Structure formats: C-alpha cells, structure tokens
Coordinates of C-alpha atoms in Angstrom, one line a residue:
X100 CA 85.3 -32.6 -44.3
X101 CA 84.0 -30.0 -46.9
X102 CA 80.9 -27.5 -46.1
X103 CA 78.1 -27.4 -47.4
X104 CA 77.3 -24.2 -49.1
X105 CA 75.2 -21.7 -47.1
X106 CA 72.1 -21.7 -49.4
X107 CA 70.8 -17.9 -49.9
X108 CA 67.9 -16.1 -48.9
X109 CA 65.6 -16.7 -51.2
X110 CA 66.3 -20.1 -52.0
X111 CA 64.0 -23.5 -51.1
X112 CA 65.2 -25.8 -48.9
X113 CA 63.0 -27.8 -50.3
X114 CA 64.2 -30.5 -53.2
X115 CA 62.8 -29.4 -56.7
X116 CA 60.8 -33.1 -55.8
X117 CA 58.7 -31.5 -52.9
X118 CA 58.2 -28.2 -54.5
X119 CA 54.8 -27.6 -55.0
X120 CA 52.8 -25.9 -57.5
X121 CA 50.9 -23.1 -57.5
X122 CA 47.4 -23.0 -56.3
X123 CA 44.7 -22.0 -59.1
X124 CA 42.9 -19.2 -57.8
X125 CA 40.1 -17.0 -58.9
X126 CA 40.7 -13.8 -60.3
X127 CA 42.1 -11.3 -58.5
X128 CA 46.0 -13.0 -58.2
X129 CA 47.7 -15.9 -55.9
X130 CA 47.9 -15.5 -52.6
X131 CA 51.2 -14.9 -51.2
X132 CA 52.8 -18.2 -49.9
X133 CA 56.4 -16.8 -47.6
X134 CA 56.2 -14.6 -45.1
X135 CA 59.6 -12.3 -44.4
X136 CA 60.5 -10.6 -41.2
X137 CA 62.9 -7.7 -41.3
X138 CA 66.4 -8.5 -39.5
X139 CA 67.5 -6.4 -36.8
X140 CA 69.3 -3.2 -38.1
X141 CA 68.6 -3.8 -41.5
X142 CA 65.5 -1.2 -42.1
X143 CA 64.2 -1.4 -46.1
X144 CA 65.1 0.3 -48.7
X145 CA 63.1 2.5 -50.9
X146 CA 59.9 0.2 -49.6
X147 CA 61.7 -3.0 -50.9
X148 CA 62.9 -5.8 -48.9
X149 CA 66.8 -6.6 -49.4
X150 CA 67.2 -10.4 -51.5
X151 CA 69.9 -11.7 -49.5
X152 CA 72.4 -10.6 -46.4
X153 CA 76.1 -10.0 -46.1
X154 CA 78.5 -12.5 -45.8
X155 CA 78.7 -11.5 -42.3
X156 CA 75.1 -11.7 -41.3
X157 CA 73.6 -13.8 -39.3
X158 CA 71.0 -16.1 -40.4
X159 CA 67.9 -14.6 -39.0
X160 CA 65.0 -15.6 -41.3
X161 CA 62.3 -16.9 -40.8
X162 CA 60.4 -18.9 -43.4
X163 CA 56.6 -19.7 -43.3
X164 CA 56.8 -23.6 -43.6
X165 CA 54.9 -24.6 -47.2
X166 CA 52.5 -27.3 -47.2
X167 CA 53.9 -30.3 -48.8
X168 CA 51.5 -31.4 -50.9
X169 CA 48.8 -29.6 -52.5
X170 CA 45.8 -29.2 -50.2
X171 CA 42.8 -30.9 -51.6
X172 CA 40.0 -29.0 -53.2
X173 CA 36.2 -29.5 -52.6
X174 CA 34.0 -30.9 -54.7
X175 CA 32.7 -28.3 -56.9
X176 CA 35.6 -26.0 -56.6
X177 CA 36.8 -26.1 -59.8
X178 CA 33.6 -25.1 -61.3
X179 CA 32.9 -22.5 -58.6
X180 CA 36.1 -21.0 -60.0
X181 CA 35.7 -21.4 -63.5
X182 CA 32.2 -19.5 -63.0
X183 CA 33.3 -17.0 -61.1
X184 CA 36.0 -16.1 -63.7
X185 CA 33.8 -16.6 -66.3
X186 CA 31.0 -14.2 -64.8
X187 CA 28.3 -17.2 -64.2
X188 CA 26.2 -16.6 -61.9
X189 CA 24.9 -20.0 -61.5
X190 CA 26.2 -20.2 -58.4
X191 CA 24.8 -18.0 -55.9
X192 CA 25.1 -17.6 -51.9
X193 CA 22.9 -20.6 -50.9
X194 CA 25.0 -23.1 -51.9
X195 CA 28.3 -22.4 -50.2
X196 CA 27.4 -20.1 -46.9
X197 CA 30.5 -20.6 -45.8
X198 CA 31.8 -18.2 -48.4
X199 CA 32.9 -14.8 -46.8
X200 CA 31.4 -11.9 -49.1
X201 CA 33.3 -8.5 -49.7
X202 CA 31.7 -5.4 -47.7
X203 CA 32.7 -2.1 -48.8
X204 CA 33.2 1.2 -46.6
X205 CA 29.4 2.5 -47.3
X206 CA 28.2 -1.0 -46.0
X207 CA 30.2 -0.8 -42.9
X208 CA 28.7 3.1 -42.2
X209 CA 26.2 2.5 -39.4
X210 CA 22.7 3.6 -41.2
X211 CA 20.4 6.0 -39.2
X212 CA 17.7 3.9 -37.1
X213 CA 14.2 5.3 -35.5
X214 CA 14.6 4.2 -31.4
X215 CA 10.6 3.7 -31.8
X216 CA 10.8 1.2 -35.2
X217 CA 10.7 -2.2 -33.8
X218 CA 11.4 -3.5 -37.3
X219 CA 14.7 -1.2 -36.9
X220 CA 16.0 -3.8 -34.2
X221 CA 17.6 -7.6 -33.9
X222 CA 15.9 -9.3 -31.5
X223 CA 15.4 -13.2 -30.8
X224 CA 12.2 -12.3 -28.6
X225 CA 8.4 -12.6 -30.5
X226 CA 7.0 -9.3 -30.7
X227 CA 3.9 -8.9 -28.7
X228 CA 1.9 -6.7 -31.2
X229 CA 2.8 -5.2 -34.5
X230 CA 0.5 -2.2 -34.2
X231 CA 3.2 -0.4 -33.0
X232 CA 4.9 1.3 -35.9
X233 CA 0.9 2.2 -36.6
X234 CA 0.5 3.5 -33.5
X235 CA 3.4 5.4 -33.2
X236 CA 2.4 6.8 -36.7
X237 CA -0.7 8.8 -34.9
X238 CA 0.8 8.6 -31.2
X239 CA 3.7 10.8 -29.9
X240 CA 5.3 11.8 -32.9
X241 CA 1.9 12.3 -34.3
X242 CA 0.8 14.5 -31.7
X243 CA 4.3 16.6 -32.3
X244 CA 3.7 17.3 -35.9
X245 CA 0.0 17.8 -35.2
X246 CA 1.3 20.9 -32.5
X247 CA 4.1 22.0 -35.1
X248 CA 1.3 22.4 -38.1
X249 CA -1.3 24.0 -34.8
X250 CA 1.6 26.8 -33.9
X251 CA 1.5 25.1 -30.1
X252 CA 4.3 24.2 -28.2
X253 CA 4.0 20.1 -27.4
X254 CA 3.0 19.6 -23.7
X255 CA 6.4 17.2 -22.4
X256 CA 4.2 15.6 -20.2
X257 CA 2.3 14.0 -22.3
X258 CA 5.0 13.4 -24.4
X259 CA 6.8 11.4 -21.9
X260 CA 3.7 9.8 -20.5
X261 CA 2.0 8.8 -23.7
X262 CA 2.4 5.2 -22.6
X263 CA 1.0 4.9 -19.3
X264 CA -2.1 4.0 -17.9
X265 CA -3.1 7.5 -16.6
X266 CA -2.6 10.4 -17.7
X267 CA -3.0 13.2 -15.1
X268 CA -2.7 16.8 -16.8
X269 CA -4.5 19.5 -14.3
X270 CA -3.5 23.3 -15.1
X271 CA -1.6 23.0 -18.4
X272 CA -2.8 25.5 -20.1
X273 CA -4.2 23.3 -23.2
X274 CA -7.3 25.3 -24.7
X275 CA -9.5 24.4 -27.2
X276 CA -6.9 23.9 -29.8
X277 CA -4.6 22.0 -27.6
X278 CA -7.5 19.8 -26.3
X279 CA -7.8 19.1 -30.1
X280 CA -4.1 17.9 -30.2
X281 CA -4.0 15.5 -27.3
X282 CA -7.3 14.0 -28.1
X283 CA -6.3 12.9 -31.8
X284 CA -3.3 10.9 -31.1
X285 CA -4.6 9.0 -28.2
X286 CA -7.6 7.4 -30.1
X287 CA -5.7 4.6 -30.8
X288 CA -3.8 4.4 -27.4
X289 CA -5.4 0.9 -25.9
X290 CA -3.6 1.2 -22.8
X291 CA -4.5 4.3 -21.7
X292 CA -7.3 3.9 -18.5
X293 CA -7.9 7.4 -16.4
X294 CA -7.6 10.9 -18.3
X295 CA -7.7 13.5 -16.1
X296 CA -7.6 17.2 -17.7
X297 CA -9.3 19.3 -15.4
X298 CA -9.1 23.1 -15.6
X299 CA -7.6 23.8 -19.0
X300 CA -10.3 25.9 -20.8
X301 CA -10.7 23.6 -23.4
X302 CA -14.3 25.5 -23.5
X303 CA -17.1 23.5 -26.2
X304 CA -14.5 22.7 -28.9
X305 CA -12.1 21.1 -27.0
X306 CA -15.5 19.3 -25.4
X307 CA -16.2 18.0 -28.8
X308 CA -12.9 16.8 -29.1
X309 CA -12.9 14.6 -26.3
X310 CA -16.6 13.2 -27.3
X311 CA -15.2 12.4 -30.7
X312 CA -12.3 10.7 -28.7
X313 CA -14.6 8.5 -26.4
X314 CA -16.6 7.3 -29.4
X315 CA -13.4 5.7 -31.0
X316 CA -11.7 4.9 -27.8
X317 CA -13.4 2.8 -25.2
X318 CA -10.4 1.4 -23.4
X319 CA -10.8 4.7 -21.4
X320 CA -13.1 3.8 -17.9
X321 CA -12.7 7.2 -16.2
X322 CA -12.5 11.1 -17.5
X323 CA -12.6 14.7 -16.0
X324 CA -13.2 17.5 -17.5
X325 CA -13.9 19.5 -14.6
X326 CA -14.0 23.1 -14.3
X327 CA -13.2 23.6 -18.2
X328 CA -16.1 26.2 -19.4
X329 CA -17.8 23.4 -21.6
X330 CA -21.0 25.2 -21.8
X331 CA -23.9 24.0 -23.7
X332 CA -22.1 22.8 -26.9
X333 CA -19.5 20.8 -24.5
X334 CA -22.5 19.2 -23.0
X335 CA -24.6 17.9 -25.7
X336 CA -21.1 16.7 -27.0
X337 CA -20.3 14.5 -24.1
X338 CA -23.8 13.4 -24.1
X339 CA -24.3 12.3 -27.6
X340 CA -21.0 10.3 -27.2
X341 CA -22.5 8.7 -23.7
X342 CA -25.5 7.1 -25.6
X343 CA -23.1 4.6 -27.7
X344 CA -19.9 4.6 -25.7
X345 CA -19.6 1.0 -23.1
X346 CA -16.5 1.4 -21.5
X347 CA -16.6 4.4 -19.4
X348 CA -17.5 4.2 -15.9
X349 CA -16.7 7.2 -13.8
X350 CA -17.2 10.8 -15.5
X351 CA -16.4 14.2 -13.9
X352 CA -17.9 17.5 -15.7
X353 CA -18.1 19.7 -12.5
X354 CA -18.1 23.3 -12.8
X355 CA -18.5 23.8 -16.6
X356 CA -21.7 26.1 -16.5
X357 CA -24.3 23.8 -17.0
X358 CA -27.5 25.2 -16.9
X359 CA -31.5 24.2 -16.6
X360 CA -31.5 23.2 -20.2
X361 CA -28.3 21.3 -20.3
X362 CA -29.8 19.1 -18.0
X363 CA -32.0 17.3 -21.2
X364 CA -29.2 16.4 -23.0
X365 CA -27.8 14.2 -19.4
X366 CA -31.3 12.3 -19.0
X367 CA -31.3 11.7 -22.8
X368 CA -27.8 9.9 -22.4
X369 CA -28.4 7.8 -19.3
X370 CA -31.6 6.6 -20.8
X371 CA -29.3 5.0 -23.2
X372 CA -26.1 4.3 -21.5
X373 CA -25.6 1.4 -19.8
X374 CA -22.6 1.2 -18.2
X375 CA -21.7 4.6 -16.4
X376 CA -21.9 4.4 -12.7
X377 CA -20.1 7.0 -11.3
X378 CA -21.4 10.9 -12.4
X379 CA -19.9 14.1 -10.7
X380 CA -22.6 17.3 -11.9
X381 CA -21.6 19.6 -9.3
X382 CA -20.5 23.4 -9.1
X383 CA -22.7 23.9 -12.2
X384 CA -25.7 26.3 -12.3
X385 CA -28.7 24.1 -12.1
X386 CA -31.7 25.2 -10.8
X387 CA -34.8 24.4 -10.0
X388 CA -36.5 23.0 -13.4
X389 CA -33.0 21.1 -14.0
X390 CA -34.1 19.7 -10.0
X391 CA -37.1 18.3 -11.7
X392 CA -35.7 16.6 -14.7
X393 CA -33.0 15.1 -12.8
X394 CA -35.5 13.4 -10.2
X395 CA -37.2 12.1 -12.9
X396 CA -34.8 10.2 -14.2
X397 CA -32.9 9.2 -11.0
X398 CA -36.4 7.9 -10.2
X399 CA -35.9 5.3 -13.4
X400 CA -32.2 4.8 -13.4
X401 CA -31.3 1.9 -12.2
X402 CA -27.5 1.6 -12.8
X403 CA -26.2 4.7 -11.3
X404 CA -24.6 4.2 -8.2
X405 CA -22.8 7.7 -7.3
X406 CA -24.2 11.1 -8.3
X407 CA -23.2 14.6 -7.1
X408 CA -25.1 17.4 -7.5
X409 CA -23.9 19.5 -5.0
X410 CA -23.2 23.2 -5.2
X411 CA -26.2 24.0 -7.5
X412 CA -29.5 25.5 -6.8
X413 CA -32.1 23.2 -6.5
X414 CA -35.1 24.6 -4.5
X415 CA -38.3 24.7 -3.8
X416 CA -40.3 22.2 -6.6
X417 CA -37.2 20.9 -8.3
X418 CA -35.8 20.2 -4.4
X419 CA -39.0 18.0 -3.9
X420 CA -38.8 16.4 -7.2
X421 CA -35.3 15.1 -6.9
X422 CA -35.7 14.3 -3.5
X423 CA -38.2 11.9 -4.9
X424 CA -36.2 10.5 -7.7
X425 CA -34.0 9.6 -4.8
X426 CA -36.5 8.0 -3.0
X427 CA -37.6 5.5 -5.7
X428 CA -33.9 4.6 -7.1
X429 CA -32.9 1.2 -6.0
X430 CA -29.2 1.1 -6.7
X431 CA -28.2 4.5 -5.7
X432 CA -25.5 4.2 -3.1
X433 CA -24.0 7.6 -2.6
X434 CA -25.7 10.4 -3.6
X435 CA -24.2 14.2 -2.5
X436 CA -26.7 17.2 -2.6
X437 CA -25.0 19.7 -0.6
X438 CA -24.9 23.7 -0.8
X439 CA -28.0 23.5 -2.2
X440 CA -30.5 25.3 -0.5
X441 CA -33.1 22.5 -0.2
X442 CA -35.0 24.4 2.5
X443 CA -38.1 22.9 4.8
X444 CA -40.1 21.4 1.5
X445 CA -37.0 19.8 0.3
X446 CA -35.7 18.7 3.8
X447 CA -39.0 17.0 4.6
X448 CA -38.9 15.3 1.4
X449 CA -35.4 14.1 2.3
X450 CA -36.6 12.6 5.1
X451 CA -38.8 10.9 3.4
X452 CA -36.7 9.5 0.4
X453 CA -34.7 8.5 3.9
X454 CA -37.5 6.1 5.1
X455 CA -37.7 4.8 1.8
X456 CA -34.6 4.0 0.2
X457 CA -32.9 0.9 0.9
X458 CA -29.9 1.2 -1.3
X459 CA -28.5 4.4 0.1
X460 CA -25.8 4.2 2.0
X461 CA -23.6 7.7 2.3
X462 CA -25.4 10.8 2.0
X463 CA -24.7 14.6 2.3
X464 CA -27.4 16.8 2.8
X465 CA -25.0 19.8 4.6
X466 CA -25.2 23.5 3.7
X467 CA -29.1 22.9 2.7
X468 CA -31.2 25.3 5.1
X469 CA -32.8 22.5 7.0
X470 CA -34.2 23.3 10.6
X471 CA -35.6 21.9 13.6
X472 CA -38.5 20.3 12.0
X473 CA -36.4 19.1 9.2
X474 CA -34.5 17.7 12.0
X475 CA -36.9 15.8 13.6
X476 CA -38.5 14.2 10.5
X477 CA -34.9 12.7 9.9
X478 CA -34.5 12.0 13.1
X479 CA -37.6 9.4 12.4
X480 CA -36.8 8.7 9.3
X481 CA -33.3 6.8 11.0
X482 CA -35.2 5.1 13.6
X483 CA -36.4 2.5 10.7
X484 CA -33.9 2.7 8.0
X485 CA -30.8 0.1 8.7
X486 CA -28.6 0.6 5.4
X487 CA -27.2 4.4 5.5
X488 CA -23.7 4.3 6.8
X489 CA -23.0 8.2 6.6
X490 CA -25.0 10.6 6.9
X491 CA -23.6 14.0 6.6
X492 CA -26.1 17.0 7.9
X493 CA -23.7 19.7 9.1
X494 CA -23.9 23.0 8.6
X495 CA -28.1 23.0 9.0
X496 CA -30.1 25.0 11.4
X497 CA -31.0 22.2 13.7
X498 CA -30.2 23.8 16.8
X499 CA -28.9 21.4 20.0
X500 CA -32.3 19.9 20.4
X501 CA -32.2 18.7 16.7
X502 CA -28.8 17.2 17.1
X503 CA -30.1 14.9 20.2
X504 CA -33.0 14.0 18.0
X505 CA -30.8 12.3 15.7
X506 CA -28.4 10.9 17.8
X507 CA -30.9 9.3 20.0
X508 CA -32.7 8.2 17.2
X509 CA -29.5 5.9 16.0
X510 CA -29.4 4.8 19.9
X511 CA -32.8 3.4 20.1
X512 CA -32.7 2.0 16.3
X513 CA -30.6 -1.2 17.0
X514 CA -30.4 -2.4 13.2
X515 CA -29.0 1.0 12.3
X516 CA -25.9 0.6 10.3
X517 CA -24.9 4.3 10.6
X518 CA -21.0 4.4 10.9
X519 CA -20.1 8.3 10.7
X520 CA -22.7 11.2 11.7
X521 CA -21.6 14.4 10.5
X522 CA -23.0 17.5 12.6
X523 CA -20.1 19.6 12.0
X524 CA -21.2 23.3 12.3
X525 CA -23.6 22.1 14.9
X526 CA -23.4 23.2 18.5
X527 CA -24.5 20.5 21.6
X528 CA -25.1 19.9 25.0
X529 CA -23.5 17.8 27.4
X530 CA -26.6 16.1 27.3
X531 CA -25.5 14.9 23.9
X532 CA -22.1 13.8 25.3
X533 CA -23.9 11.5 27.1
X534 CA -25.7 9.9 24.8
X535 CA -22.9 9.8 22.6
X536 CA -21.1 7.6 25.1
X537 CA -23.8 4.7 25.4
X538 CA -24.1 4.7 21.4
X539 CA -20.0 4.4 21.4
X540 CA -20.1 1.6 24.1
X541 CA -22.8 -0.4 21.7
X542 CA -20.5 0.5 18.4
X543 CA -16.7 1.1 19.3
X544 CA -16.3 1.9 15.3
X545 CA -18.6 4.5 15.7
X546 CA -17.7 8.8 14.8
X547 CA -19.4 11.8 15.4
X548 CA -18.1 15.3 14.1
X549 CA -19.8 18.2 16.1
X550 CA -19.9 22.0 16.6
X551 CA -19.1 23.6 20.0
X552 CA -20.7 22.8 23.5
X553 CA -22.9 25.4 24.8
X554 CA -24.8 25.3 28.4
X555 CA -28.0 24.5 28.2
X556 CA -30.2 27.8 28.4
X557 CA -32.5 26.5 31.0
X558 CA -29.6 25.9 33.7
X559 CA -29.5 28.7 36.1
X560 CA -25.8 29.4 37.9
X561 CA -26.1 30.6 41.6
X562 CA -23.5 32.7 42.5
X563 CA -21.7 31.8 46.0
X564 CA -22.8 34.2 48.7
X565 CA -19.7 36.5 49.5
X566 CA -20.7 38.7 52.3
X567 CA -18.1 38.2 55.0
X568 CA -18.3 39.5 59.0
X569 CA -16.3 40.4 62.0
X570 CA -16.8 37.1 64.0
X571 CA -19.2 39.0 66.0
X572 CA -22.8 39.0 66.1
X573 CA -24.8 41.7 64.7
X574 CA -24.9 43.0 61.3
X575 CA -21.8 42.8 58.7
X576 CA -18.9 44.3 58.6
X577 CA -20.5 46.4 62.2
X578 CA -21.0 46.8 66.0
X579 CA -24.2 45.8 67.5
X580 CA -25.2 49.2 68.5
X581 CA -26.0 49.3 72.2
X582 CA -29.6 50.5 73.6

C-alpha cells in the first residue's frame, strides 16, 4: 500500500477545481486570505516566517479554512469600487451607512469642552431653555471677567451660588465697585427671588447699580440694602426705579442716612408703585418734617401693608402728622414706630389713630416717651377697637397704674382680639396679676411681657411687736417694785 506524499506547508489542499480567485478590491491591496501560527520552538527568522518544516517536524499548522466559492457581492459594488478607484465622488456616505470610515489620530484626541456649553454635550433629553449659553455669556463667567478687568478679587459665594433662588451675601466687603460687578451679571438671572446684601458700603454708586438692576430684572420680589451708606443719590436711585418696577414686594433700606429731604423722593415712588407691600425705613435720620410727609402719604396709600419707621426722630408736629396718616390708612397691618420719641402730642394722637383704624393689627409704639395720660387714652382707645393683635408699649412711662389701665381695658372689651401685650420695661402690682389671671382664664392663648413687681405704695407693713417679759406681772424685763 504506497503513501501518499506529505503535501508541504504552503501547499492547497484544495483541488486546482475549488481554488478560488482572488477578490477585486479597492485600492489599497487584497486582504490577506491564510492565517499562520508559529510552531513551538521554531521562533522567526529575520521577521520572516519559515516556508516549510523539517522532515522531522510535526505537522502543527493551522490553516484558516477558504471560502469555497466566491462570496457574492451587493448590488452596486462594483461600481462603488470602480468609483472609488477612479476618484468619483458620486457616491457619498448616505447611501451605504454601513460603510466604516477611516479616523485618524487627531480625530481620536479628545477636543477641549466648556462643562457650562450645553451644545458641548450628547444627550437624548429636550433642553428646557436655550438661553443658557446667553446667559452664561453675562452670568458667572461674566461677572469673573467683569472683576479681572475691575482689579477685584471675585466673591466665591456668589460664584458658586449664582444659580439659586437667594442669594444671601451680608458683610462681604463689596463696595461701590463690587456692588457694580454683582449687579451686572444677574440682570438676566430669572431665577434669582431674594437678594440680600446688607452692610457692604456699596454707598450711592453701588445704590445706582442695584436700581439699574431692578429696572431690567423683575423676577426679584424681595431686596436689602440695609445699613449700606446709600445717602441721598442711593435714594432717589431706588426710588426712580420703584415708580416702573412690578415685581418687588418687600424692600429693606434701613440705616443708610436718610434724611428729611430724602423722604420726597419715597412718597413720589409709592404714589406710583403698585405693587410693594412690605417697606423697612428704619435706623435712618428722619425727623420731624420727614414725620409729616410720610403721614401724608400713609394717609393715601392704600397698598402698603408693613412699614417701619422706627429708630428715627419723629416728634412733636411730624409725630401728630404721621400718627394721622396711620389713622386714615385702610390696609395697613403692621406698622412699627418705635425709639422714636413721640412724646404726649404724638401718644395722644396714637390713641386716636388706635380708635380709628380697623386694619391694624401689630403695632409697636415702645421707647416713645408716652406717660400716664398717654396711657389712659390707649387704654380707651382698646375698649372699642377688636382687630389689633399686638400691641407692643414697653419701655413707656406709664407707671403701674397705666399698666392696669390697659390690661383691664382688654378684660372688659370682649371683642378684643388682642393676643400679645407687651409692657416689658414696665413695673406692676399684684393687683395686675390678678387681673391678668381672669383675662387668661377667658383666652388661654393669651401673653403678657412685664417689668418687675413692686408693692403697692399705699400698703403699710406693721412690724410684729417684740418686747418680751419675765412671766411676771409688772413692767418688762423688771420687778414690781414694792411700796
């Protein structure tokens, strides 16, 4: 029986019938058809891979199996490949997308991207706004370059909190220019609600700043500026922007020097505006012709519903004037006037506006120089009003009798509505513990701050008799002397 040769390496074992021919492909050469693996102990020579083995060596070879007949093309092919090796153009990437397309090593490099450039980002998810990129234009980054061409050194804070709904920034420091810096980027910023920059000098400029800021933006509903030196340019600022802005509601400019003639440019503003309810005046330097302009236009507002003026100086005429104003507003509800030094004309005409009003309902006349007759006009003035809830009066020079004036006077009233009387500063008697005790029984919510208990000066103490004796009649502490 005869053996068939071994056939070498290289060689088919394939007939000549079922070899197939070469594939036409594009430019760029045939791909390769056999794939050789190295036998063991046999490394390469020179990079080249040996044709055949030794007579000794084992067959180890593997041979990638060849397709026996030639794999059918897709329509088209052929022209696709003429085309291509012809330079045509004709056709492009829309008509086989299932082609792969070289990249190179600069298309692979991952490109620098801006974290805060939506466009920058993949994303199957419908973008909410496309003011963004905008916004972000005059927002953070704006406010960073704006500081960088300033010379200032961007606060982090608001950096990091340019976004939110509030932005609370007490004591940073910002000054005029800095005031400047912060207002600019957030004029566009539509979800910002409550700015709070209180004591940071921002003086008139940076007052101007934030006017020119409330004019474009009127997403804002509540500001402070307190205690920020605004002075007279700061105030006729904030006013002229008040006349035309309708979204805020609640504005704080205590302590920023205001004086008698500032007081114009406020009455002026709230003539116009419509919407502010909420205005905090205090700590300023108002007197008594500001007193008068102000009760003159309380007396005609009807859309304010919180005012403090405390810590000023309205006295004497401007005390009685505003104390009127109070009296004929119909939708003031809390209304502060504290540290003011109303004295007896302006506590009398307290008592009055008292009487009158039916709209007030928390009111803080404390630290005002009122006295016993002050007291007792009050004191009457609560016997018929039923819509003041809290009534702060400490701190007066009402003595013990005034202070069981107005108590009493809630007692007997029994469509009083009075939840919290404030006498703090106040001294009492136990006479007013009493009466304190039935009004608690008829209103269990009911609180009463007071000063210290003193005796009442008519009570006289009698001291104990002392003297002691021998058990014996006669004098103390003797013998009965014998005749």
């Amino acid at each position: 029986m005869m053996m068939e040769p071994i056939q070498e390496r290289g060689e088919s074992r394939l007939s000549s019938a079922q070899t197939p021919t070469p594939r036409q492909t594009p430019a760029g050469g045939s791909r390769p058809r056999l794939t050789k693996l190295q036998p063991p102990g046999e490394p390469y020579e020179n990079g080249e891979q040996p044709d055949h083995y030794g007579e000794g060596d084992p067959p180890q070879v593997l041979i990638t199996e060849i397709a026996n007949q030639e794999e059918e093309r897709r329509p088209g092919e052929e022209q696709f490949e003429e085309g291509m090796a012809s330079g045509d153009d004709e056709y492009d990437d829309d008509e086989d997308e299932d082609e792969e397309s070289s990249v190179t090593d600069e298309e692979l490099e991952a490109p620098e991207v801006d974290i805060y450039d939506d466009d920058g980002w993949d994303t199957d998810l419908e973008s909410e706004t496309h003011e963004r990129p905008a916004r972000e234009k005059h927002g953070r980054h704006g406010y960073v370059h704006l500081c960088d061409k300033l010379g200032l050194v961007p606060v982090s804070y608001f950096v990091r909190h340019f976004d939110d709904q509030q932005l609370v920034m007490r004591h940073h420091g910002l000054g005029p220019l800095g005031a400047n810096a912060v207002a600019k980027p957030l004029m566009s910023n539509i979800k910002l609600d409550k700015l709070i920059l209180d004591d940071n000098s921002i003086e008139g400029s940076g007052g101007r700043a934030m006017a020119r800021l409330l004019a474009e933006n009127d997403y804002i509903s509540e500001l402070s500026l307190a205690n920020n030196r605004l002075g007279a340019d700061g105030a006729e600022a904030i006013c002229q922007m008040l006349q035309n802005n309708a979204g805020l509601r609640k504005l704080n400019l205590s302590g920023n020097k205001f004086e008698d003639k500032d007081a114009e440019f406020f009455i002026e503003a709230l003539e116009y505006n419509k919407d502010l309810k909420e205005l905090n005046l205090s700590h300023n330097k108002f007197g008594e012709k500001a007193g008068e302009t102000f009760g003159t236009c309380l007396a005609s507002n009807d859309r304010l519903e919180v005012i403090d003026l405390s810590w000023n100086k309205f006295r004497g005429k401007g005390a009685v004037a505003l104390a009127n104003g109070i009296k004929e507003n119909v939708v003031l509800k809390i209304c502060s006037l504290a540290m003011n030094g109303l004295g007896r004309s302006g506590g009398l005409a307290i008592a009055e506006a008292i009487r009158v009003n039916q709209s007030l309902q928390e009111f803080d006349i404390s630290n005002n120089r009122l006295d016993g007759q002050c007291a007792l006009a009050i004191s009457k003035a609560l016997a018929s009003n039923d819509n003041l809830r809290v009534l702060k009066i400490g701190f007066n020079q009402i003595t013990t009798v005034g202070a069981n004036m107005l108590l009493s006077a809630i007692n007997t009233n029994e469509s009083s509505a009075i939840e919290n009387l404030d006498l703090s500063g106040i001294p009492i008697e136990k006479e007013f513990l009493k009466i304190l005790e039935v009004v608690k029984d008829k209103r269990p919510n009911f609180r009463c701050t007071y000063g210290s208990l003193i005796s009442s000066p008519n009570a006289v103490k009698q001291k104990p008799k002392t003297g002691k004796t021998d058990g014996k009649k006669g004098k103390k502490g003797g013998k009965k002397k014998k005749k």
